[in-house]
Amino acid sequence: QTILWLPRSFEYSQKNAVLVPAAALGVGGMLVFWLRSRHKIKTIEMGDGWWGSGERPLKGKEDESIRPFKIETSDKEIEDLHRRLEQARYAPPLEGAAFHYGFNSNYLRKVVAYWRNQFDWRKQVEVLNKYPHFLTTIEGIDIHFIHVKPSYVPHGRAVQPLLMVHGWPGSFYEFYKIIPLLTEPAGHGLNEGDVVFEVICPSIPGYGFSEAPHQKGFDSIATARIFHKLMNRLGFKQYYVQGGDWGSRITTNMAQMLPQSVKGLHVNLVFVNKQGLRELISVMLGAYVPWLVGLTREDVRRTYPFMQKNIYDLLRESGYLHIQATKPDTAGCGLNDSPVGLAAYILEKFSTWTDKSFLHKDDGGLESKYSLDELLTNVMIYWVTSSIVSSMRFYKENFSKDPDLTLHTRVGVYVPTGIAAFPQEIVHTPRVWAKQNFKNIITYTYMPRGGHFAAFEEPKLLAQDIMHFVRKVEQL
């Protein structure tokens, strides 16, 4: 029996010699697959859309041509504006109200007098036309953008394409002061000559000279997809993106949608969800033992007292948001009909969103950071295009699907990210909170001054931070 058993034993050992490694290989392969699937980057589905009037044509390819565009005005347009400014009615402000009740009407009279008698819209149209403007049709609507290339590129230096996206109530004009710093850095005293950009600034559909969507549902995802298509149409396979306000949301969506196309994402406003237990503990402990929850001294200074800075201040500044996220067309009717009402509604944001303390000033501190020509040019972009209502609808389209703006935070951002945290921004997001969604933060900068409209208010600071970020990404 022993003799008979030996060959069988040898046979089994031979089978085991084959089966055990095979089984191990199979289990190992499954483990690797599971680990890889766990770490597979989730993306936002790109999808497709149609925002033109009526049904999408069944046949025929969309016109993909890029057409030069020029902003124009006329005597009739200016005369109509002047007539409306002359016929404005004002309600006297309460004594000592400053900007606590909104735009102070005594100061509004001064703004309107300047607008009627000194502001030169024809001259500002020339200023707007100093950069090349274009139109192209995407998903049934005309998309407006400016595209500025550097006039000189040192030999052997790569030019980085940079898409910059504005928000509300801003426009592409917000970037007019930062563009030359990015395209000609050496000529503006920036020692960042190894990084040079060509800059593309589109108008969000429904804002300014980009056609408004004709269909319901146009949100930041649709905008992100359209801007990807725009960059692709311009011949860019990879590019950097930058934004604040809605521009931050849109460019973040672009990074979540096609991470292989976005070389780097730079934002000056971060949307994060602070509603979980972990975030609650962070908020509660942060004021007392900030180091325990990853907060810095500067985070504490900017975040606390928490209720004041993150609840009360937000409630005070967000009344417009509730209107625009629910019934934008109602309030929009008056704003679209009255240039004075439009100016008060828009410019009030350029006061308190630039510096919260401007609430206490009779003139809202507006001219301490901007000129009236700059402010009124931005207002005029909304006025001459009748785009205030369609710009306000963007809030309803986004908030109706995602009331707390956290839906997209379920998809992480894995592209290299740079965050510029300006001290007067509406809310402060510490790096440790941002890391929950932005998984690859390359630079996080506590900016020394500035508020919500960073490119408009502090173009040099923002340009330097963008360059610092891009240089680091290029060295990876």
XYZ file of N, CA and C in Angstrom, residues 371-466:
288
model
N -12.456 102.399 -10.713
C -12.920 103.693 -11.249
C -14.371 103.534 -11.692
N -15.099 104.649 -11.748
C -16.488 104.585 -12.220
C -16.556 104.123 -13.673
N -15.553 104.466 -14.464
C -15.522 103.995 -15.853
C -15.476 102.467 -15.904
N -14.647 101.869 -15.051
C -14.540 100.404 -15.017
C -15.858 99.776 -14.566
N -16.422 100.312 -13.506
C -17.657 99.752 -12.959
C -18.815 99.882 -13.945
N -18.930 101.045 -14.551
C -20.052 101.279 -15.471
C -19.876 100.518 -16.783
N -18.637 100.251 -17.171
C -18.412 99.436 -18.375
C -18.961 98.030 -18.156
N -18.734 97.486 -16.978
C -19.281 96.161 -16.672
C -20.813 96.189 -16.673
N -21.395 97.240 -16.105
C -22.860 97.378 -16.106
C -23.371 97.493 -17.540
N -22.669 98.254 -18.359
C -23.099 98.463 -19.744
C -23.104 97.165 -20.557
N -22.191 96.263 -20.243
C -22.173 94.974 -20.951
C -23.491 94.239 -20.722
N -24.011 94.314 -19.512
C -25.322 93.715 -19.224
C -26.449 94.514 -19.877
N -26.324 95.859 -19.851
C -27.405 96.710 -20.353
C -27.593 96.573 -21.865
N -26.515 96.721 -22.626
C -26.657 96.748 -24.093
C -27.006 95.370 -24.664
N -26.746 94.308 -23.905
C -27.072 92.958 -24.389
C -28.380 92.430 -23.804
N -29.018 93.215 -22.931
C -30.243 92.779 -22.241
C -30.063 91.396 -21.618
N -28.937 91.191 -20.952
C -28.618 89.841 -20.482
C -28.769 89.645 -18.972
N -29.311 90.640 -18.270
C -29.403 90.475 -16.823
C -30.340 89.325 -16.446
N -31.456 89.186 -17.134
C -32.412 88.124 -16.782
C -31.809 86.746 -17.040
N -31.220 86.551 -18.204
C -30.636 85.238 -18.514
C -29.459 84.917 -17.603
N -28.726 85.947 -17.158
C -27.616 85.689 -16.227
C -28.159 85.267 -14.863
N -29.264 85.856 -14.444
C -29.885 85.504 -13.165
C -30.462 84.090 -13.194
N -30.942 83.660 -14.362
C -31.529 82.313 -14.477
C -30.509 81.215 -14.188
N -29.226 81.526 -14.367
C -28.176 80.533 -14.129
C -28.248 80.006 -12.692
N -28.697 80.868 -11.768
C -28.851 80.451 -10.368
C -29.973 79.426 -10.230
N -31.090 79.684 -10.875
C -32.211 78.744 -10.777
C -31.840 77.393 -11.374
N -31.180 77.416 -12.519
C -30.835 76.158 -13.189
C -29.882 75.318 -12.334
N -28.988 75.960 -11.597
C -28.042 75.230 -10.759
C -28.636 74.837 -9.403
N -29.306 75.777 -8.742
C -29.805 75.495 -7.396
C -31.032 74.583 -7.398
N -31.808 74.592 -8.465
C -32.984 73.716 -8.501
C -32.565 72.248 -8.536
N -31.395 71.967 -9.109
C -30.893 70.587 -9.159
C -30.053 70.252 -7.933
N -29.437 71.266 -7.348
C -28.435 71.045 -6.300
C -28.511 72.196 -5.294
N -29.535 72.187 -4.409
C -29.805 73.350 -3.541
C -28.631 73.821 -2.692
N -27.778 72.902 -2.215
C -26.660 73.349 -1.378
C -25.322 73.306 -2.116
N -25.382 73.163 -3.428
C -24.185 73.177 -4.286
C -23.127 72.164 -3.838
N -23.582 70.981 -3.436
C -22.627 69.965 -2.983
C -22.677 68.693 -3.828
N -23.615 68.622 -4.777
C -23.765 67.418 -5.594
C -22.449 67.026 -6.263
N -21.756 68.025 -6.817
C -20.547 67.731 -7.572
C -19.346 67.465 -6.671
N -19.476 67.753 -5.360
C -18.353 67.461 -4.462
C -18.218 65.966 -4.214
N -19.203 65.186 -4.666
C -19.090 63.726 -4.551
C -18.096 63.165 -5.558
N -17.774 63.961 -6.541
C -16.749 63.571 -7.513
C -15.488 64.359 -7.195
N -14.435 63.673 -6.813
C -13.203 64.343 -6.425
C -12.518 65.031 -7.597
N -11.704 66.016 -7.275
C -10.901 66.718 -8.280
C -9.459 66.235 -8.117
N -8.962 65.540 -9.125
C -7.631 64.926 -9.034
C -6.576 65.649 -9.854
N -6.981 66.624 -10.650
C -5.985 67.359 -11.425
C -5.229 68.292 -10.481
N -3.989 68.664 -10.816
C -3.250 69.613 -9.976
C -4.067 70.885 -9.759
N -4.170 71.305 -8.501
C -5.048 72.429 -8.156
C -4.284 73.503 -7.393
N -4.554 74.744 -7.739
C -4.024 75.891 -7.014
C -5.175 76.704 -6.450
N -5.070 77.108 -5.192
C -6.125 77.877 -4.539
C -5.538 79.191 -4.020
N -6.132 80.296 -4.439
C -5.747 81.621 -3.939
C -6.845 82.081 -2.988
N -6.535 82.130 -1.695
C -7.523 82.489 -0.673
C -7.396 83.975 -0.337
N -8.312 84.777 -0.873
C -8.280 86.218 -0.628
C -9.016 86.530 0.682
N -8.462 87.434 1.501
C -8.999 87.644 2.853
C -10.408 88.207 2.902
N -10.816 88.960 1.875
C -12.160 89.552 1.888
C -13.169 88.746 1.063
N -12.800 87.507 0.696
C -13.750 86.641 -0.012
C -14.975 86.411 0.869
N -16.100 86.114 0.257
C -17.364 85.976 0.985
C -17.251 84.916 2.079
N -16.634 83.779 1.750
C -16.367 82.753 2.760
C -14.922 82.285 2.609
N -14.338 81.858 3.731
C -12.969 81.323 3.701
C -13.024 79.800 3.783
N -12.259 79.138 2.939
C -12.171 77.677 2.958
C -10.738 77.265 3.284
N -10.489 76.796 4.495
C -9.143 76.335 4.838
C -8.702 75.183 3.932
N -7.401 75.045 3.796
C -6.846 73.986 2.958
C -7.333 72.604 3.394
N -7.392 72.373 4.706
C -7.781 71.058 5.208
C -9.217 70.708 4.806
N -10.088 71.713 4.675
C -11.450 71.457 4.205
C -11.463 71.253 2.698
N -10.685 72.055 1.993
C -10.633 71.945 0.530
C -10.122 70.576 0.095
N -9.225 69.988 0.901
C -8.613 68.689 0.555
C -9.634 67.568 0.474
N -10.798 67.730 1.065
C -11.837 66.704 0.990
C -12.261 66.475 -0.456
N -12.270 67.546 -1.246
C -12.708 67.439 -2.641
C -11.565 67.599 -3.637
N -10.616 68.454 -3.279
C -9.485 68.708 -4.173
C -8.309 67.857 -3.696
N -8.109 66.728 -4.364
C -7.194 65.694 -3.877
C -5.729 65.955 -4.225
N -5.482 66.981 -5.024
C -4.112 67.201 -5.492
C -3.773 68.690 -5.455
N -3.830 69.272 -4.252
C -3.558 70.706 -4.102
C -2.046 70.933 -4.166
N -1.632 71.654 -5.187
C -0.207 71.939 -5.402
C 0.203 73.221 -4.680
N -0.657 74.242 -4.764
C -0.388 75.496 -4.062
C -1.660 75.972 -3.358
N -1.499 76.503 -2.173
C -2.586 77.138 -1.429
C -1.987 78.405 -0.835
N -2.496 79.553 -1.275
C -1.881 80.825 -0.893
C -2.855 81.697 -0.115
N -2.430 82.138 1.075
C -3.192 83.154 1.812
C -2.814 84.497 1.196
N -3.701 85.044 0.379
C -3.402 86.294 -0.299
C -3.419 87.443 0.719
N -2.535 88.416 0.560
C -2.415 89.475 1.582
C -3.571 90.465 1.606
N -4.248 90.625 0.492
C -5.381 91.569 0.425
C -6.259 91.197 -0.763
N -7.451 91.771 -0.796
C -8.327 91.526 -1.936
C -9.569 90.748 -1.556
N -10.577 90.852 -2.423
C -11.851 90.192 -2.164
C -12.318 89.321 -3.312
N -13.620 89.337 -3.539
C -14.285 88.399 -4.443
C -13.892 88.585 -5.904
N -13.735 89.827 -6.341
C -13.436 90.111 -7.756
C -11.919 90.236 -7.942
N -11.217 89.150 -7.697
C -9.754 89.173 -7.584
C -9.057 89.719 -8.827
N -9.419 89.230 -9.998
C -8.736 89.654 -11.229
C -8.971 91.135 -11.506
N -10.121 91.643 -11.111
C -10.523 93.031 -11.346
C -9.867 93.963 -10.327
N -9.742 93.480 -9.090
C -9.262 94.313 -7.989
C -7.755 94.203 -7.777
N -7.238 92.969 -7.804
C -5.817 92.723 -7.525
C -5.193 91.870 -8.645
N -5.150 92.410 -9.871
C -4.672 91.600 -10.997
C -3.243 91.100 -10.846
N -2.357 91.937 -10.279
C -0.951 91.523 -10.167
C -0.789 90.379 -9.165
N -1.459 90.479 -8.025
C -1.385 89.410 -7.028
C -1.887 88.092 -7.600
N -3.024 88.158 -8.301
C -3.598 86.936 -8.869
C -2.705 86.370 -9.964
N -2.163 87.235 -10.813
C -1.277 86.784 -11.897
C -0.057 86.072 -11.333
N 0.531 86.648 -10.286
C 1.713 86.033 -9.676
C 1.392 84.655 -9.118
N 0.207 84.516 -8.515
C -0.155 83.228 -7.933
C -0.424 82.183 -9.009
N -1.073 82.597 -10.098
C -1.313 81.678 -11.214
C 0.016 81.191 -11.788
